[in-house]
């Protein structure tokens, strides 16, 4: 067995105990044997524990895994496509597009939207608007990708789109009510706990579909590591590949941001963590390692966010930079050497 395969087995095995810790740890201490009985459908004798595990901790842990994997793979694909170690989902304005969609609902329409005879309110409205905003930016980037052939220029276009979305959000904030500004600020802090158990199948389907799509791109991505000209000599259509990478990245980032808010640094830092764990850029091993590392990082962040006792929960985006920023600083200093 190769070193990459062994590293992936270790990373995959590490998810189980961390997932169990997410189910056991919280303001209410629940013994692990009782958690196993609850998950197995056995009556534990404590309805409060059953509610906490099945309706709060289980959806939150699964959401963290899905979101962490999505953002991590998105960052890896962008870093490979643009040969830039600092490329990430937020660079292309996809996060900003989702944020703008959420801002329109929370700041301009008071938390609900009505389209014809269909009315949405609360989390469903924010979810739909955030996803629509992210997809709109993704489609805009794909349109520009047909015009702008240079990767660096396309990167700049994505940054400019992000600036425009941020400006629109600032204007909405200026004219919004105090309650709307507070709701948007809370959403912008990121949260793995906003997805209910009934919404998990939809989130999981979208995420697994995007991750499977990324796995189908392993061979052309490996060819791209050797340069665009070399990849084209091997029969890879680099323009089509770039468009596919933008599409799958937008797809994964849109779903993760819509369900969990604009989670920072996971997409930027986790691919480098996976590279350091493997010691290789071979996407045959690197993409699975990035998926596992993203899930592990998000689960770890979710545990750290939970304060002991009844002290509440720390905002997610207050934790992710603490874990991600040192990795990026290390990568920058290593490249400088």
PDB file of C-alpha atoms in Angstrom, residues 41-320:
ATOM      1  CA  UNK A  41     -33.429   3.470  17.752  1.00  0.00           C
ATOM      2  CA  UNK A  42     -33.523   1.976  21.230  1.00  0.00           C
ATOM      3  CA  UNK A  43     -35.469   3.805  23.911  1.00  0.00           C
ATOM      4  CA  UNK A  44     -32.969   5.481  26.221  1.00  0.00           C
ATOM      5  CA  UNK A  45     -35.516   6.485  28.848  1.00  0.00           C
ATOM      6  CA  UNK A  46     -34.622  10.157  28.538  1.00  0.00           C
ATOM      7  CA  UNK A  47     -36.587  12.044  25.869  1.00  0.00           C
ATOM      8  CA  UNK A  48     -34.506  15.191  26.369  1.00  0.00           C
ATOM      9  CA  UNK A  49     -31.306  13.310  25.502  1.00  0.00           C
ATOM     10  CA  UNK A  50     -33.004  11.800  22.448  1.00  0.00           C
ATOM     11  CA  UNK A  51     -34.032  15.242  21.233  1.00  0.00           C
ATOM     12  CA  UNK A  52     -30.557  16.706  21.811  1.00  0.00           C
ATOM     13  CA  UNK A  53     -28.781  13.900  19.954  1.00  0.00           C
ATOM     14  CA  UNK A  54     -31.181  13.411  17.037  1.00  0.00           C
ATOM     15  CA  UNK A  55     -32.316  16.973  16.441  1.00  0.00           C
ATOM     16  CA  UNK A  56     -29.294  19.036  17.439  1.00  0.00           C
ATOM     17  CA  UNK A  57     -25.938  17.276  17.670  1.00  0.00           C
ATOM     18  CA  UNK A  58     -26.329  14.692  14.891  1.00  0.00           C
ATOM     19  CA  UNK A  59     -27.453  17.206  12.210  1.00  0.00           C
ATOM     20  CA  UNK A  60     -24.779  19.647  13.369  1.00  0.00           C
ATOM     21  CA  UNK A  61     -21.972  17.070  13.123  1.00  0.00           C
ATOM     22  CA  UNK A  62     -23.114  15.827   9.702  1.00  0.00           C
ATOM     23  CA  UNK A  63     -23.443  19.422   8.470  1.00  0.00           C
ATOM     24  CA  UNK A  64     -19.913  20.204   9.659  1.00  0.00           C
ATOM     25  CA  UNK A  65     -18.521  17.213   7.734  1.00  0.00           C
ATOM     26  CA  UNK A  66     -20.381  18.115   4.543  1.00  0.00           C
ATOM     27  CA  UNK A  67     -19.512  21.809   4.702  1.00  0.00           C
ATOM     28  CA  UNK A  68     -15.854  21.221   5.568  1.00  0.00           C
ATOM     29  CA  UNK A  69     -15.430  18.717   2.733  1.00  0.00           C
ATOM     30  CA  UNK A  70     -17.154  20.981   0.191  1.00  0.00           C
ATOM     31  CA  UNK A  71     -15.131  24.092   0.951  1.00  0.00           C
ATOM     32  CA  UNK A  72     -11.842  22.193   1.219  1.00  0.00           C
ATOM     33  CA  UNK A  73     -12.231  20.517  -2.175  1.00  0.00           C
ATOM     34  CA  UNK A  74     -13.338  23.827  -3.716  1.00  0.00           C
ATOM     35  CA  UNK A  75     -10.135  25.448  -2.475  1.00  0.00           C
ATOM     36  CA  UNK A  76      -7.989  22.591  -3.794  1.00  0.00           C
ATOM     37  CA  UNK A  77      -9.539  22.739  -7.266  1.00  0.00           C
ATOM     38  CA  UNK A  78      -9.060  26.496  -7.509  1.00  0.00           C
ATOM     39  CA  UNK A  79      -5.463  26.340  -6.282  1.00  0.00           C
ATOM     40  CA  UNK A  80      -4.672  23.717  -8.916  1.00  0.00           C
ATOM     41  CA  UNK A  81      -6.541  25.459 -11.732  1.00  0.00           C
ATOM     42  CA  UNK A  82      -4.925  28.845 -11.136  1.00  0.00           C
ATOM     43  CA  UNK A  83      -1.590  27.553  -9.837  1.00  0.00           C
ATOM     44  CA  UNK A  84      -1.978  29.903  -6.887  1.00  0.00           C
ATOM     45  CA  UNK A  85      -1.564  28.650  -3.283  1.00  0.00           C
ATOM     46  CA  UNK A  86      -3.753  31.505  -2.007  1.00  0.00           C
ATOM     47  CA  UNK A  87      -6.748  30.831  -4.249  1.00  0.00           C
ATOM     48  CA  UNK A  88      -9.957  29.921  -2.431  1.00  0.00           C
ATOM     49  CA  UNK A  89     -13.754  30.008  -2.785  1.00  0.00           C
ATOM     50  CA  UNK A  90     -13.991  33.504  -1.321  1.00  0.00           C
ATOM     51  CA  UNK A  91     -11.503  34.927  -3.850  1.00  0.00           C
ATOM     52  CA  UNK A  92     -13.893  34.458  -6.786  1.00  0.00           C
ATOM     53  CA  UNK A  93     -16.775  36.263  -5.147  1.00  0.00           C
ATOM     54  CA  UNK A  94     -18.934  33.130  -4.861  1.00  0.00           C
ATOM     55  CA  UNK A  95     -19.177  33.606  -1.094  1.00  0.00           C
ATOM     56  CA  UNK A  96     -19.990  37.274  -1.679  1.00  0.00           C
ATOM     57  CA  UNK A  97     -22.763  36.287  -4.089  1.00  0.00           C
ATOM     58  CA  UNK A  98     -24.306  34.031  -1.457  1.00  0.00           C
ATOM     59  CA  UNK A  99     -23.923  36.762   1.145  1.00  0.00           C
ATOM     60  CA  UNK A 100     -25.635  39.262  -1.149  1.00  0.00           C
ATOM     61  CA  UNK A 101     -28.560  36.878  -1.665  1.00  0.00           C
ATOM     62  CA  UNK A 102     -28.929  36.435   2.095  1.00  0.00           C
ATOM     63  CA  UNK A 103     -28.587  40.201   2.611  1.00  0.00           C
ATOM     64  CA  UNK A 104     -31.409  40.927   0.148  1.00  0.00           C
ATOM     65  CA  UNK A 105     -33.763  38.657   2.123  1.00  0.00           C
ATOM     66  CA  UNK A 106     -32.688  39.711   5.624  1.00  0.00           C
ATOM     67  CA  UNK A 107     -32.044  43.406   5.028  1.00  0.00           C
ATOM     68  CA  UNK A 108     -34.384  44.392   2.194  1.00  0.00           C
ATOM     69  CA  UNK A 109     -37.349  42.044   2.642  1.00  0.00           C
ATOM     70  CA  UNK A 110     -37.346  41.506   6.394  1.00  0.00           C
ATOM     71  CA  UNK A 111     -36.566  37.774   6.328  1.00  0.00           C
ATOM     72  CA  UNK A 112     -39.076  36.518   3.759  1.00  0.00           C
ATOM     73  CA  UNK A 113     -39.618  36.456   0.013  1.00  0.00           C
ATOM     74  CA  UNK A 114     -42.707  35.952  -2.141  1.00  0.00           C
ATOM     75  CA  UNK A 115     -42.564  34.872  -5.790  1.00  0.00           C
ATOM     76  CA  UNK A 116     -46.039  34.573  -7.288  1.00  0.00           C
ATOM     77  CA  UNK A 117     -48.016  32.222  -5.082  1.00  0.00           C
ATOM     78  CA  UNK A 118     -44.898  30.836  -3.352  1.00  0.00           C
ATOM     79  CA  UNK A 119     -43.832  32.404  -0.062  1.00  0.00           C
ATOM     80  CA  UNK A 120     -40.721  31.527   1.894  1.00  0.00           C
ATOM     81  CA  UNK A 121     -39.702  32.757   5.305  1.00  0.00           C
ATOM     82  CA  UNK A 122     -36.981  32.215   7.877  1.00  0.00           C
ATOM     83  CA  UNK A 123     -34.167  29.777   7.105  1.00  0.00           C
ATOM     84  CA  UNK A 124     -35.797  28.510   3.889  1.00  0.00           C
ATOM     85  CA  UNK A 125     -35.862  32.025   2.415  1.00  0.00           C
ATOM     86  CA  UNK A 126     -32.240  32.728   3.366  1.00  0.00           C
ATOM     87  CA  UNK A 127     -31.175  29.320   2.036  1.00  0.00           C
ATOM     88  CA  UNK A 128     -32.876  29.838  -1.335  1.00  0.00           C
ATOM     89  CA  UNK A 129     -31.582  33.404  -1.727  1.00  0.00           C
ATOM     90  CA  UNK A 130     -28.006  32.544  -0.727  1.00  0.00           C
ATOM     91  CA  UNK A 131     -27.896  29.622  -3.133  1.00  0.00           C
ATOM     92  CA  UNK A 132     -29.359  31.761  -5.933  1.00  0.00           C
ATOM     93  CA  UNK A 133     -26.784  34.498  -5.274  1.00  0.00           C
ATOM     94  CA  UNK A 134     -23.861  32.076  -5.350  1.00  0.00           C
ATOM     95  CA  UNK A 135     -25.111  30.371  -8.520  1.00  0.00           C
ATOM     96  CA  UNK A 136     -25.607  33.770 -10.190  1.00  0.00           C
ATOM     97  CA  UNK A 137     -21.962  34.692  -9.518  1.00  0.00           C
ATOM     98  CA  UNK A 138     -20.823  31.266 -10.728  1.00  0.00           C
ATOM     99  CA  UNK A 139     -22.738  31.692 -14.012  1.00  0.00           C
ATOM    100  CA  UNK A 140     -21.297  35.185 -14.387  1.00  0.00           C
ATOM    101  CA  UNK A 141     -17.777  33.817 -13.922  1.00  0.00           C
ATOM    102  CA  UNK A 142     -18.439  31.076 -16.469  1.00  0.00           C
ATOM    103  CA  UNK A 143     -19.600  33.741 -18.929  1.00  0.00           C
ATOM    104  CA  UNK A 144     -16.416  35.747 -18.355  1.00  0.00           C
ATOM    105  CA  UNK A 145     -14.357  32.560 -18.676  1.00  0.00           C
ATOM    106  CA  UNK A 146     -15.444  32.391 -22.314  1.00  0.00           C
ATOM    107  CA  UNK A 147     -14.155  35.938 -22.865  1.00  0.00           C
ATOM    108  CA  UNK A 148     -11.102  36.125 -20.602  1.00  0.00           C
ATOM    109  CA  UNK A 149      -8.605  33.414 -21.521  1.00  0.00           C
ATOM    110  CA  UNK A 150      -5.909  34.401 -19.021  1.00  0.00           C
ATOM    111  CA  UNK A 151      -6.251  32.769 -15.594  1.00  0.00           C
ATOM    112  CA  UNK A 152      -4.805  35.747 -13.716  1.00  0.00           C
ATOM    113  CA  UNK A 153      -7.231  38.123 -15.412  1.00  0.00           C
ATOM    114  CA  UNK A 154     -10.150  35.809 -14.597  1.00  0.00           C
ATOM    115  CA  UNK A 155      -8.980  35.771 -10.981  1.00  0.00           C
ATOM    116  CA  UNK A 156      -9.064  39.591 -10.948  1.00  0.00           C
ATOM    117  CA  UNK A 157     -12.568  39.555 -12.478  1.00  0.00           C
ATOM    118  CA  UNK A 158     -13.720  37.295  -9.634  1.00  0.00           C
ATOM    119  CA  UNK A 159     -12.228  39.635  -7.050  1.00  0.00           C
ATOM    120  CA  UNK A 160     -13.976  42.620  -8.670  1.00  0.00           C
ATOM    121  CA  UNK A 161     -17.317  40.795  -8.639  1.00  0.00           C
ATOM    122  CA  UNK A 162     -16.767  40.166  -4.930  1.00  0.00           C
ATOM    123  CA  UNK A 163     -16.126  43.868  -4.350  1.00  0.00           C
ATOM    124  CA  UNK A 164     -19.333  44.813  -6.185  1.00  0.00           C
ATOM    125  CA  UNK A 165     -21.353  42.343  -4.087  1.00  0.00           C
ATOM    126  CA  UNK A 166     -19.750  43.671  -0.888  1.00  0.00           C
ATOM    127  CA  UNK A 167     -20.634  47.243  -1.880  1.00  0.00           C
ATOM    128  CA  UNK A 168     -24.257  46.239  -2.472  1.00  0.00           C
ATOM    129  CA  UNK A 169     -24.339  44.560   0.954  1.00  0.00           C
ATOM    130  CA  UNK A 170     -22.949  47.731   2.568  1.00  0.00           C
ATOM    131  CA  UNK A 171     -25.717  49.798   0.966  1.00  0.00           C
ATOM    132  CA  UNK A 172     -28.379  47.346   2.140  1.00  0.00           C
ATOM    133  CA  UNK A 173     -26.918  47.483   5.649  1.00  0.00           C
ATOM    134  CA  UNK A 174     -27.039  51.291   5.634  1.00  0.00           C
ATOM    135  CA  UNK A 175     -30.757  51.424   4.825  1.00  0.00           C
ATOM    136  CA  UNK A 176     -31.844  48.339   6.794  1.00  0.00           C
ATOM    137  CA  UNK A 177     -33.537  48.141  10.161  1.00  0.00           C
ATOM    138  CA  UNK A 178     -31.628  47.336  13.328  1.00  0.00           C
ATOM    139  CA  UNK A 179     -33.275  43.922  13.527  1.00  0.00           C
ATOM    140  CA  UNK A 180     -32.331  43.129   9.907  1.00  0.00           C
ATOM    141  CA  UNK A 181     -28.704  44.159  10.443  1.00  0.00           C
ATOM    142  CA  UNK A 182     -28.504  41.947  13.531  1.00  0.00           C
ATOM    143  CA  UNK A 183     -29.991  38.949  11.686  1.00  0.00           C
ATOM    144  CA  UNK A 184     -27.562  39.349   8.812  1.00  0.00           C
ATOM    145  CA  UNK A 185     -24.594  39.758  11.162  1.00  0.00           C
ATOM    146  CA  UNK A 186     -25.500  36.509  12.946  1.00  0.00           C
ATOM    147  CA  UNK A 187     -25.824  34.669   9.614  1.00  0.00           C
ATOM    148  CA  UNK A 188     -22.463  36.062   8.479  1.00  0.00           C
ATOM    149  CA  UNK A 189     -20.678  34.561  11.493  1.00  0.00           C
ATOM    150  CA  UNK A 190     -21.185  31.065  10.087  1.00  0.00           C
ATOM    151  CA  UNK A 191     -22.989  28.238  11.820  1.00  0.00           C
ATOM    152  CA  UNK A 192     -23.186  24.458  11.497  1.00  0.00           C
ATOM    153  CA  UNK A 193     -26.274  24.290  13.707  1.00  0.00           C
ATOM    154  CA  UNK A 194     -28.832  25.866  11.371  1.00  0.00           C
ATOM    155  CA  UNK A 195     -29.547  22.734   9.311  1.00  0.00           C
ATOM    156  CA  UNK A 196     -32.325  20.473  10.570  1.00  0.00           C
ATOM    157  CA  UNK A 197     -32.359  16.700  10.305  1.00  0.00           C
ATOM    158  CA  UNK A 198     -35.004  16.884   7.549  1.00  0.00           C
ATOM    159  CA  UNK A 199     -32.751  19.162   5.458  1.00  0.00           C
ATOM    160  CA  UNK A 200     -29.672  16.916   5.752  1.00  0.00           C
ATOM    161  CA  UNK A 201     -30.649  14.604   2.815  1.00  0.00           C
ATOM    162  CA  UNK A 202     -30.821  17.590   0.425  1.00  0.00           C
ATOM    163  CA  UNK A 203     -27.502  19.018   1.633  1.00  0.00           C
ATOM    164  CA  UNK A 204     -25.854  15.581   1.514  1.00  0.00           C
ATOM    165  CA  UNK A 205     -27.127  14.863  -2.017  1.00  0.00           C
ATOM    166  CA  UNK A 206     -25.828  18.170  -3.367  1.00  0.00           C
ATOM    167  CA  UNK A 207     -22.475  17.792  -1.587  1.00  0.00           C
ATOM    168  CA  UNK A 208     -21.858  14.151  -2.524  1.00  0.00           C
ATOM    169  CA  UNK A 209     -22.745  14.954  -6.133  1.00  0.00           C
ATOM    170  CA  UNK A 210     -20.213  17.795  -6.225  1.00  0.00           C
ATOM    171  CA  UNK A 211     -17.498  15.711  -4.559  1.00  0.00           C
ATOM    172  CA  UNK A 212     -18.091  12.829  -6.995  1.00  0.00           C
ATOM    173  CA  UNK A 213     -17.770  15.304  -9.854  1.00  0.00           C
ATOM    174  CA  UNK A 214     -14.428  16.476  -8.490  1.00  0.00           C
ATOM    175  CA  UNK A 215     -13.155  12.872  -8.291  1.00  0.00           C
ATOM    176  CA  UNK A 216     -13.865  12.445 -12.013  1.00  0.00           C
ATOM    177  CA  UNK A 217     -11.374  15.248 -12.738  1.00  0.00           C
ATOM    178  CA  UNK A 218      -8.345  13.551 -11.128  1.00  0.00           C
ATOM    179  CA  UNK A 219      -6.509  12.684 -14.355  1.00  0.00           C
ATOM    180  CA  UNK A 220      -6.821  16.083 -16.081  1.00  0.00           C
ATOM    181  CA  UNK A 221      -5.893  17.842 -12.823  1.00  0.00           C
ATOM    182  CA  UNK A 222      -2.700  15.793 -12.566  1.00  0.00           C
ATOM    183  CA  UNK A 223      -1.895  16.673 -16.172  1.00  0.00           C
ATOM    184  CA  UNK A 224      -2.525  20.359 -15.408  1.00  0.00           C
ATOM    185  CA  UNK A 225       0.138  20.266 -12.674  1.00  0.00           C
ATOM    186  CA  UNK A 226       2.771  19.918 -15.395  1.00  0.00           C
ATOM    187  CA  UNK A 227       1.580  23.050 -17.201  1.00  0.00           C
ATOM    188  CA  UNK A 228      -1.251  23.947 -19.570  1.00  0.00           C
ATOM    189  CA  UNK A 229       0.775  23.237 -22.710  1.00  0.00           C
ATOM    190  CA  UNK A 230       1.803  19.775 -21.474  1.00  0.00           C
ATOM    191  CA  UNK A 231      -1.815  19.024 -20.501  1.00  0.00           C
ATOM    192  CA  UNK A 232      -3.027  20.033 -23.967  1.00  0.00           C
ATOM    193  CA  UNK A 233      -0.402  17.770 -25.535  1.00  0.00           C
ATOM    194  CA  UNK A 234      -1.919  14.920 -23.535  1.00  0.00           C
ATOM    195  CA  UNK A 235      -5.335  15.700 -25.018  1.00  0.00           C
ATOM    196  CA  UNK A 236      -6.766  17.768 -22.145  1.00  0.00           C
ATOM    197  CA  UNK A 237      -8.967  20.671 -23.240  1.00  0.00           C
ATOM    198  CA  UNK A 238      -7.783  23.207 -20.661  1.00  0.00           C
ATOM    199  CA  UNK A 239     -10.590  25.688 -21.405  1.00  0.00           C
ATOM    200  CA  UNK A 240     -13.265  23.044 -20.829  1.00  0.00           C
ATOM    201  CA  UNK A 241     -11.433  21.838 -17.724  1.00  0.00           C
ATOM    202  CA  UNK A 242     -11.284  25.364 -16.299  1.00  0.00           C
ATOM    203  CA  UNK A 243     -15.015  25.800 -16.884  1.00  0.00           C
ATOM    204  CA  UNK A 244     -15.726  22.466 -15.191  1.00  0.00           C
ATOM    205  CA  UNK A 245     -13.580  23.455 -12.209  1.00  0.00           C
ATOM    206  CA  UNK A 246     -15.434  26.762 -11.887  1.00  0.00           C
ATOM    207  CA  UNK A 247     -18.772  24.945 -12.140  1.00  0.00           C
ATOM    208  CA  UNK A 248     -18.031  22.281  -9.521  1.00  0.00           C
ATOM    209  CA  UNK A 249     -16.420  24.861  -7.223  1.00  0.00           C
ATOM    210  CA  UNK A 250     -19.414  27.158  -7.544  1.00  0.00           C
ATOM    211  CA  UNK A 251     -21.776  24.231  -6.980  1.00  0.00           C
ATOM    212  CA  UNK A 252     -20.052  23.105  -3.781  1.00  0.00           C
ATOM    213  CA  UNK A 253     -19.429  26.594  -2.412  1.00  0.00           C
ATOM    214  CA  UNK A 254     -22.995  27.705  -3.142  1.00  0.00           C
ATOM    215  CA  UNK A 255     -24.508  24.817  -1.189  1.00  0.00           C
ATOM    216  CA  UNK A 256     -22.074  25.097   1.738  1.00  0.00           C
ATOM    217  CA  UNK A 257     -22.496  28.870   2.061  1.00  0.00           C
ATOM    218  CA  UNK A 258     -26.267  28.727   1.662  1.00  0.00           C
ATOM    219  CA  UNK A 259     -26.645  26.135   4.421  1.00  0.00           C
ATOM    220  CA  UNK A 260     -23.904  27.302   6.822  1.00  0.00           C
ATOM    221  CA  UNK A 261     -23.123  30.933   6.000  1.00  0.00           C
ATOM    222  CA  UNK A 262     -19.791  32.283   4.696  1.00  0.00           C
ATOM    223  CA  UNK A 263     -17.367  30.011   6.578  1.00  0.00           C
ATOM    224  CA  UNK A 264     -13.858  31.464   6.412  1.00  0.00           C
ATOM    225  CA  UNK A 265     -10.421  29.867   5.881  1.00  0.00           C
ATOM    226  CA  UNK A 266     -11.437  26.202   5.526  1.00  0.00           C
ATOM    227  CA  UNK A 267     -11.333  26.379   1.731  1.00  0.00           C
ATOM    228  CA  UNK A 268      -8.039  28.247   1.809  1.00  0.00           C
ATOM    229  CA  UNK A 269      -6.073  26.375   4.477  1.00  0.00           C
ATOM    230  CA  UNK A 270      -7.276  22.756   4.422  1.00  0.00           C
ATOM    231  CA  UNK A 271      -5.807  21.846   0.977  1.00  0.00           C
ATOM    232  CA  UNK A 272      -2.357  22.848   2.282  1.00  0.00           C
ATOM    233  CA  UNK A 273      -2.907  20.759   5.413  1.00  0.00           C
ATOM    234  CA  UNK A 274      -3.752  17.763   3.211  1.00  0.00           C
ATOM    235  CA  UNK A 275      -0.637  18.344   1.084  1.00  0.00           C
ATOM    236  CA  UNK A 276       1.553  18.460   4.186  1.00  0.00           C
ATOM    237  CA  UNK A 277      -0.018  15.235   5.492  1.00  0.00           C
ATOM    238  CA  UNK A 278       0.552  13.401   2.194  1.00  0.00           C
ATOM    239  CA  UNK A 279       3.725  15.016   0.909  1.00  0.00           C
ATOM    240  CA  UNK A 280       2.407  14.793  -2.660  1.00  0.00           C
ATOM    241  CA  UNK A 281       0.369  16.754  -5.208  1.00  0.00           C
ATOM    242  CA  UNK A 282      -1.045  13.631  -6.854  1.00  0.00           C
ATOM    243  CA  UNK A 283      -4.803  14.291  -6.946  1.00  0.00           C
ATOM    244  CA  UNK A 284      -5.535  10.575  -6.849  1.00  0.00           C
ATOM    245  CA  UNK A 285      -4.661  10.752  -3.155  1.00  0.00           C
ATOM    246  CA  UNK A 286      -4.911  14.496  -2.566  1.00  0.00           C
ATOM    247  CA  UNK A 287      -8.622  14.931  -3.336  1.00  0.00           C
ATOM    248  CA  UNK A 288      -9.734  12.152  -0.899  1.00  0.00           C
ATOM    249  CA  UNK A 289      -7.259  13.473   1.702  1.00  0.00           C
ATOM    250  CA  UNK A 290      -8.675  16.983   1.294  1.00  0.00           C
ATOM    251  CA  UNK A 291     -12.219  15.665   1.740  1.00  0.00           C
ATOM    252  CA  UNK A 292     -11.254  13.854   4.956  1.00  0.00           C
ATOM    253  CA  UNK A 293      -9.139  16.742   6.297  1.00  0.00           C
ATOM    254  CA  UNK A 294     -11.937  19.210   5.582  1.00  0.00           C
ATOM    255  CA  UNK A 295     -14.393  17.061   7.521  1.00  0.00           C
ATOM    256  CA  UNK A 296     -11.939  16.657  10.417  1.00  0.00           C
ATOM    257  CA  UNK A 297     -11.182  20.393  10.565  1.00  0.00           C
ATOM    258  CA  UNK A 298     -14.862  21.348  10.548  1.00  0.00           C
ATOM    259  CA  UNK A 299     -15.678  18.795  13.268  1.00  0.00           C
ATOM    260  CA  UNK A 300     -12.786  20.118  15.386  1.00  0.00           C
ATOM    261  CA  UNK A 301     -14.001  23.703  14.915  1.00  0.00           C
ATOM    262  CA  UNK A 302     -17.522  22.663  15.907  1.00  0.00           C
ATOM    263  CA  UNK A 303     -16.237  21.163  19.175  1.00  0.00           C
ATOM    264  CA  UNK A 304     -14.120  24.225  19.955  1.00  0.00           C
ATOM    265  CA  UNK A 305     -17.128  26.493  19.348  1.00  0.00           C
ATOM    266  CA  UNK A 306     -19.082  24.737  22.098  1.00  0.00           C
ATOM    267  CA  UNK A 307     -18.278  26.348  25.425  1.00  0.00           C
ATOM    268  CA  UNK A 308     -18.314  24.161  28.560  1.00  0.00           C
ATOM    269  CA  UNK A 309     -21.409  24.170  30.699  1.00  0.00           C
ATOM    270  CA  UNK A 310     -24.175  26.576  29.693  1.00  0.00           C
ATOM    271  CA  UNK A 311     -21.907  29.390  28.488  1.00  0.00           C
ATOM    272  CA  UNK A 312     -23.219  29.272  24.914  1.00  0.00           C
ATOM    273  CA  UNK A 313     -21.533  28.869  21.543  1.00  0.00           C
ATOM    274  CA  UNK A 314     -18.611  30.810  20.047  1.00  0.00           C
ATOM    275  CA  UNK A 315     -19.218  32.098  16.489  1.00  0.00           C
ATOM    276  CA  UNK A 316     -17.704  29.722  13.935  1.00  0.00           C
ATOM    277  CA  UNK A 317     -15.803  32.437  12.059  1.00  0.00           C
ATOM    278  CA  UNK A 318     -14.094  33.428  15.296  1.00  0.00           C
ATOM    279  CA  UNK A 319     -12.443  29.983  15.380  1.00  0.00           C
ATOM    280  CA  UNK A 320     -11.651  29.102  11.760  1.00  0.00           C
TER     281      UNK A 320
END
